[in-house]
PDB file of N, CA and C in Angstrom:
ATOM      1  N   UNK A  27       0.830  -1.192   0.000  1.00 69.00           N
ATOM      2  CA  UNK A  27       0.000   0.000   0.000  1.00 69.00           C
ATOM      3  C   UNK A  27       0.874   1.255   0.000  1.00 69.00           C
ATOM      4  N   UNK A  28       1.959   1.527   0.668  1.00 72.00           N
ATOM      5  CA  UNK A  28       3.019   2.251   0.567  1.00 72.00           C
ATOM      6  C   UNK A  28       3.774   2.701  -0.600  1.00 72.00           C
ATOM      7  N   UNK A  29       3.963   1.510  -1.005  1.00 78.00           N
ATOM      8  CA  UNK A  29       5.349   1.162  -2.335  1.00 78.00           C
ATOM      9  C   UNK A  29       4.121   1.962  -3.512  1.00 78.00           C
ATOM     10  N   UNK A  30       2.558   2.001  -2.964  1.00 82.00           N
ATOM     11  CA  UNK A  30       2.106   2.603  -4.093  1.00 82.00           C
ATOM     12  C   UNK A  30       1.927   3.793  -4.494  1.00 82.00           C
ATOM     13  N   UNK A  31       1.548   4.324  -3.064  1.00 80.00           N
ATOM     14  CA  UNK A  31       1.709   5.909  -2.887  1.00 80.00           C
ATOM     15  C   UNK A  31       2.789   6.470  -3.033  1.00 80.00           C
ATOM     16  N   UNK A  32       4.010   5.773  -2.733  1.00 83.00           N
ATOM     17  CA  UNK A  32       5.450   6.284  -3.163  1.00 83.00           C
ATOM     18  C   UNK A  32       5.437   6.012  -4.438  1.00 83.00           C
ATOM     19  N   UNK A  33       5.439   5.370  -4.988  1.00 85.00           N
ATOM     20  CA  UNK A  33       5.110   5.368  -6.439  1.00 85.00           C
ATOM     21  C   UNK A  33       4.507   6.287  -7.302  1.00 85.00           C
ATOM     22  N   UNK A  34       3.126   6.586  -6.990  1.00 81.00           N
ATOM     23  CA  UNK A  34       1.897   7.323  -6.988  1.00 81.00           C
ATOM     24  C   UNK A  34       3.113   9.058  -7.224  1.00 81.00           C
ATOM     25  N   UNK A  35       3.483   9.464  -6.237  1.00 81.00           N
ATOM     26  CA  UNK A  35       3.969  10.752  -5.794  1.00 81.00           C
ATOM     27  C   UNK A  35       5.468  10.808  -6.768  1.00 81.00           C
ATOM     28  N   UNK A  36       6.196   9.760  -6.799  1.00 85.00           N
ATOM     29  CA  UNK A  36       7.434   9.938  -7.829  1.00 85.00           C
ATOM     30  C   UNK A  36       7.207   9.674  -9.034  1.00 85.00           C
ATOM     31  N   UNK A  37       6.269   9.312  -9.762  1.00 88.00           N
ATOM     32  CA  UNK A  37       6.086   8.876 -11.258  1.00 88.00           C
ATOM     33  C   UNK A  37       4.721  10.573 -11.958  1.00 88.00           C
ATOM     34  N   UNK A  38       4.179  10.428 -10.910  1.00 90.00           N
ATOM     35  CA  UNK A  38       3.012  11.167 -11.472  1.00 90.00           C
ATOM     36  C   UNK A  38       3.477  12.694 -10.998  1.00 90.00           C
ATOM     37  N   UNK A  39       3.961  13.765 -12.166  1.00 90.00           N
ATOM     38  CA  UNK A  39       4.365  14.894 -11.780  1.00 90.00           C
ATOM     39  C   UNK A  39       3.266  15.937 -11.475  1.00 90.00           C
ATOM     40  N   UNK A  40       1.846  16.089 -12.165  1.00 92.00           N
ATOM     41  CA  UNK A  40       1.169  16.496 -11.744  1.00 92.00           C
ATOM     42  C   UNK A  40       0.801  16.071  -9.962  1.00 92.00           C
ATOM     43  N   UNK A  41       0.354  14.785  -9.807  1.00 89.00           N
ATOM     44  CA  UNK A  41       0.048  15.166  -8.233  1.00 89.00           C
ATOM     45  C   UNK A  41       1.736  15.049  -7.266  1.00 89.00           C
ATOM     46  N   UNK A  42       2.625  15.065  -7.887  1.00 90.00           N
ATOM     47  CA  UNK A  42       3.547  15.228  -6.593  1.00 90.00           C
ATOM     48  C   UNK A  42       3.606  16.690  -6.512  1.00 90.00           C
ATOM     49  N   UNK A  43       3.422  17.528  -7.635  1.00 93.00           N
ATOM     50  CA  UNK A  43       3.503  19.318  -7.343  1.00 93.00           C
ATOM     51  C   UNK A  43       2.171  19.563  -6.390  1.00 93.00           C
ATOM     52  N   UNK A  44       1.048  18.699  -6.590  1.00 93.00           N
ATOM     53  CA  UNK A  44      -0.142  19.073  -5.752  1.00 93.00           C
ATOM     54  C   UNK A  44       0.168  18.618  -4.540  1.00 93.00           C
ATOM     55  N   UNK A  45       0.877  17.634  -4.119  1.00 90.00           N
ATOM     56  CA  UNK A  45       1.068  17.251  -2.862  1.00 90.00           C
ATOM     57  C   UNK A  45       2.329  17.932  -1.847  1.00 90.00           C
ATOM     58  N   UNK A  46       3.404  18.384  -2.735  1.00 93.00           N
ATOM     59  CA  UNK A  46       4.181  19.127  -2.652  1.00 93.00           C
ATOM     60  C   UNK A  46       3.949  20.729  -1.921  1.00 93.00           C
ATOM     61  N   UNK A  47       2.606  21.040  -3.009  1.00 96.00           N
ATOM     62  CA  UNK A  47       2.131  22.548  -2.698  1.00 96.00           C
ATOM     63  C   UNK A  47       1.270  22.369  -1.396  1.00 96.00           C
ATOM     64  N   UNK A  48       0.863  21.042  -0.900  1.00 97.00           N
ATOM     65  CA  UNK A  48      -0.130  20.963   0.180  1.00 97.00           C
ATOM     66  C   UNK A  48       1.061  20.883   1.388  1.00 97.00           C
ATOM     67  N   UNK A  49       1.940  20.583   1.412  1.00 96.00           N
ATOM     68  CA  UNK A  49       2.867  20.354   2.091  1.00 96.00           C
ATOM     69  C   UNK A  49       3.436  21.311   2.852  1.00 96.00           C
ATOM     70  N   UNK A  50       3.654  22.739   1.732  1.00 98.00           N
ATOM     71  CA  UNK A  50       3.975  23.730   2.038  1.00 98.00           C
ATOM     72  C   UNK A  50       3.225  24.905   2.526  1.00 98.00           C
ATOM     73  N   UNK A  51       1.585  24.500   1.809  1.00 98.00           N
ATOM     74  CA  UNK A  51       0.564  25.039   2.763  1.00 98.00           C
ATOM     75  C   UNK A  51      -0.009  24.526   3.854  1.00 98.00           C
ATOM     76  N   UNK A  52       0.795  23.601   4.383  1.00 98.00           N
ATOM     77  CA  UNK A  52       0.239  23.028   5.737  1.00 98.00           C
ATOM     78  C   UNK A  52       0.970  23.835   6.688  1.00 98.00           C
ATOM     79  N   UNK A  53       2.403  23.344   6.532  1.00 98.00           N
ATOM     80  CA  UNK A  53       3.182  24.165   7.304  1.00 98.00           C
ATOM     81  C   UNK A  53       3.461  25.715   7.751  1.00 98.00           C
ATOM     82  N   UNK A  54       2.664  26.431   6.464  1.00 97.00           N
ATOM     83  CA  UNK A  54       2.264  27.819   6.999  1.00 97.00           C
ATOM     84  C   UNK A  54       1.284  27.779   7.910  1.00 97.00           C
ATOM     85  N   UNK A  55       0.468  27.173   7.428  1.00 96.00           N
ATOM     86  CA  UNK A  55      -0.601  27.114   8.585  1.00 96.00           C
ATOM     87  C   UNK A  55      -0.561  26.845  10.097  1.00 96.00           C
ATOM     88  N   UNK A  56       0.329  25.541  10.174  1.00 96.00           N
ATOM     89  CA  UNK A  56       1.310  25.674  11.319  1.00 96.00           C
ATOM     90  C   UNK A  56       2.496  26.892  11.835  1.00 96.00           C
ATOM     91  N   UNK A  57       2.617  27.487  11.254  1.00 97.00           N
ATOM     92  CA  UNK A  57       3.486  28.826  11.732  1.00 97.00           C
ATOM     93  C   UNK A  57       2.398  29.797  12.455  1.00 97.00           C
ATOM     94  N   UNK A  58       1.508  29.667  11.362  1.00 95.00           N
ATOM     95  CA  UNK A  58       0.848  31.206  11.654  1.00 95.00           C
ATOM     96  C   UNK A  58      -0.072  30.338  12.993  1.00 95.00           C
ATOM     97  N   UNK A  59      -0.483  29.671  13.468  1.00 94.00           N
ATOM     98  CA  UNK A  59      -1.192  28.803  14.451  1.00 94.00           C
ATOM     99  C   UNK A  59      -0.158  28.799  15.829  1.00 94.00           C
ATOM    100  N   UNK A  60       1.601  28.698  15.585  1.00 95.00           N
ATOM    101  CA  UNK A  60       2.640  28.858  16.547  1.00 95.00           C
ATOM    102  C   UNK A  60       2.430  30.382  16.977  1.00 95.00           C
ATOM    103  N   UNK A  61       2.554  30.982  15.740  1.00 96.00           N
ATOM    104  CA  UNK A  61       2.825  32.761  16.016  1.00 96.00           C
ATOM    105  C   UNK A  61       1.420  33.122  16.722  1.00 96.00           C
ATOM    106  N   UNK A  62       0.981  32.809  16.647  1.00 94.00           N
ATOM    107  CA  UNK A  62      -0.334  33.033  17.083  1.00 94.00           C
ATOM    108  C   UNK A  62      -0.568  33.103  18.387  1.00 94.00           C
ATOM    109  N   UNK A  63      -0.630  32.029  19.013  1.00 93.00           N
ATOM    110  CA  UNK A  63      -0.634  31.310  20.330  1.00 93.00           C
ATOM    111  C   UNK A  63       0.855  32.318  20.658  1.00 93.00           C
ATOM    112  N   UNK A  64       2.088  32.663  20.734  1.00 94.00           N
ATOM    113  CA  UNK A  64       3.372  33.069  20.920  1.00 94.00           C
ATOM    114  C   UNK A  64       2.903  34.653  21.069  1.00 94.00           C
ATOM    115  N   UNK A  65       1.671  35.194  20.206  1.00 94.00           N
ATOM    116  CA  UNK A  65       1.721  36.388  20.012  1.00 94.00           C
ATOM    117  C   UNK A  65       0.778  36.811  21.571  1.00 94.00           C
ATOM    118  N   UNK A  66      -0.246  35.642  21.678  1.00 94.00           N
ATOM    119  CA  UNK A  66      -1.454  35.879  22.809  1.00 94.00           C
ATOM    120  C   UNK A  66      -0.931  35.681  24.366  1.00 94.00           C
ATOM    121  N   UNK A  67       0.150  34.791  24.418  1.00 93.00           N
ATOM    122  CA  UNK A  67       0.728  34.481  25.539  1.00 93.00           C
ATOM    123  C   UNK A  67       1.706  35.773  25.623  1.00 93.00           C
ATOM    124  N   UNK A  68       2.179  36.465  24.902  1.00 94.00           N
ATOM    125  CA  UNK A  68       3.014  37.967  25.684  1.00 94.00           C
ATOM    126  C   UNK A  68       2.278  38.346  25.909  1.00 94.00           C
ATOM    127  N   UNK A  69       1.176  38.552  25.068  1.00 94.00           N
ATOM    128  CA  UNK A  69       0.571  40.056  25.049  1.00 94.00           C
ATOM    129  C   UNK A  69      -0.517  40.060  26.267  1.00 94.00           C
ATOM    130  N   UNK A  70      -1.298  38.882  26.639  1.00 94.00           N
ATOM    131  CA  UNK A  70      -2.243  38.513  27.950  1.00 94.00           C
ATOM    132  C   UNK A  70      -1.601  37.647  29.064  1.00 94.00           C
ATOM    133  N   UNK A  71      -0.554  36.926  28.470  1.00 88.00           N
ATOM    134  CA  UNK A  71      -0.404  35.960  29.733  1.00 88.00           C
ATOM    135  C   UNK A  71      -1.335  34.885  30.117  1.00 88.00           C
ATOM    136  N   UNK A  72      -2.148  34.791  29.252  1.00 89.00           N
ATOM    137  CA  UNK A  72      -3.295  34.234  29.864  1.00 89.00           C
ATOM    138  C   UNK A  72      -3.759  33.245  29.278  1.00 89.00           C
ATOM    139  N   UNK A  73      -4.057  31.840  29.797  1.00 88.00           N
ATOM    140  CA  UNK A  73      -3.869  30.431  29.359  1.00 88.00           C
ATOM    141  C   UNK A  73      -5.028  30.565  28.757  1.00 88.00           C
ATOM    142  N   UNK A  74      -6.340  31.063  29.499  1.00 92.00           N
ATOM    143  CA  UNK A  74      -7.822  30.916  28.603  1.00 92.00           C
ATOM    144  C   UNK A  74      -7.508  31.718  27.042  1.00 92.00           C
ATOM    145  N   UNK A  75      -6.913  32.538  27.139  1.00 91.00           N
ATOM    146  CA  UNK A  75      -7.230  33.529  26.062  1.00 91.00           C
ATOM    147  C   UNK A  75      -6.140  32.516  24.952  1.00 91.00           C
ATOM    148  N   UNK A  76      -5.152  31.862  25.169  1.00 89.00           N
ATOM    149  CA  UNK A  76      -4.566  30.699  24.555  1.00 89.00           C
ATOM    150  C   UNK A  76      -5.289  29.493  23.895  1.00 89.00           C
ATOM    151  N   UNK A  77      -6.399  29.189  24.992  1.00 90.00           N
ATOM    152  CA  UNK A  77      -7.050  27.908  24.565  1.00 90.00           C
ATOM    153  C   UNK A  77      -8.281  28.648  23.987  1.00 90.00           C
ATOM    154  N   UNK A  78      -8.926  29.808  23.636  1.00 90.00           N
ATOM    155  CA  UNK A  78      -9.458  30.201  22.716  1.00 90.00           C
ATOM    156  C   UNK A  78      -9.354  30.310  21.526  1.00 90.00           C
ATOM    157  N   UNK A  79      -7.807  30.395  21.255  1.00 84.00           N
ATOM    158  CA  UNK A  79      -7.393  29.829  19.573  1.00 84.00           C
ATOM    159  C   UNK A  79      -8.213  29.114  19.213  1.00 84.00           C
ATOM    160  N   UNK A  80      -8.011  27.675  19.715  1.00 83.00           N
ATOM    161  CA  UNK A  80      -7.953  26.771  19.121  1.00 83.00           C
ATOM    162  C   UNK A  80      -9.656  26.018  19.669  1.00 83.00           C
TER     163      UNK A  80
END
């Protein structure tokens, strides 16, 4: 099941750029979700106003 999706992602150039580009929009998303939480904890200190992010 593996050997296929690796397969799948190195043979087929269209979806490895789509999976590629999801890859890199995940991880922004994860930044801005870090900065986030990083930005609420200086600025309040305050654990509720933290777990309101999310």
């Amino acid at each position: 099941m593996i050997d296929s999706y690796v397969t799948l992602v190195r043979k087929n150039y269209d979806y490895r750029n789509l999976w590629l580009s999801q890859v890199v929009s995940l991880t922004g998303d994860w930044f801005t979700v870090i900065a986030s939480a990083s930005l609420v904890a200086e600025l309040s200190g305050s654990g509720l106003a933290i777990g309101g992010l999310f």
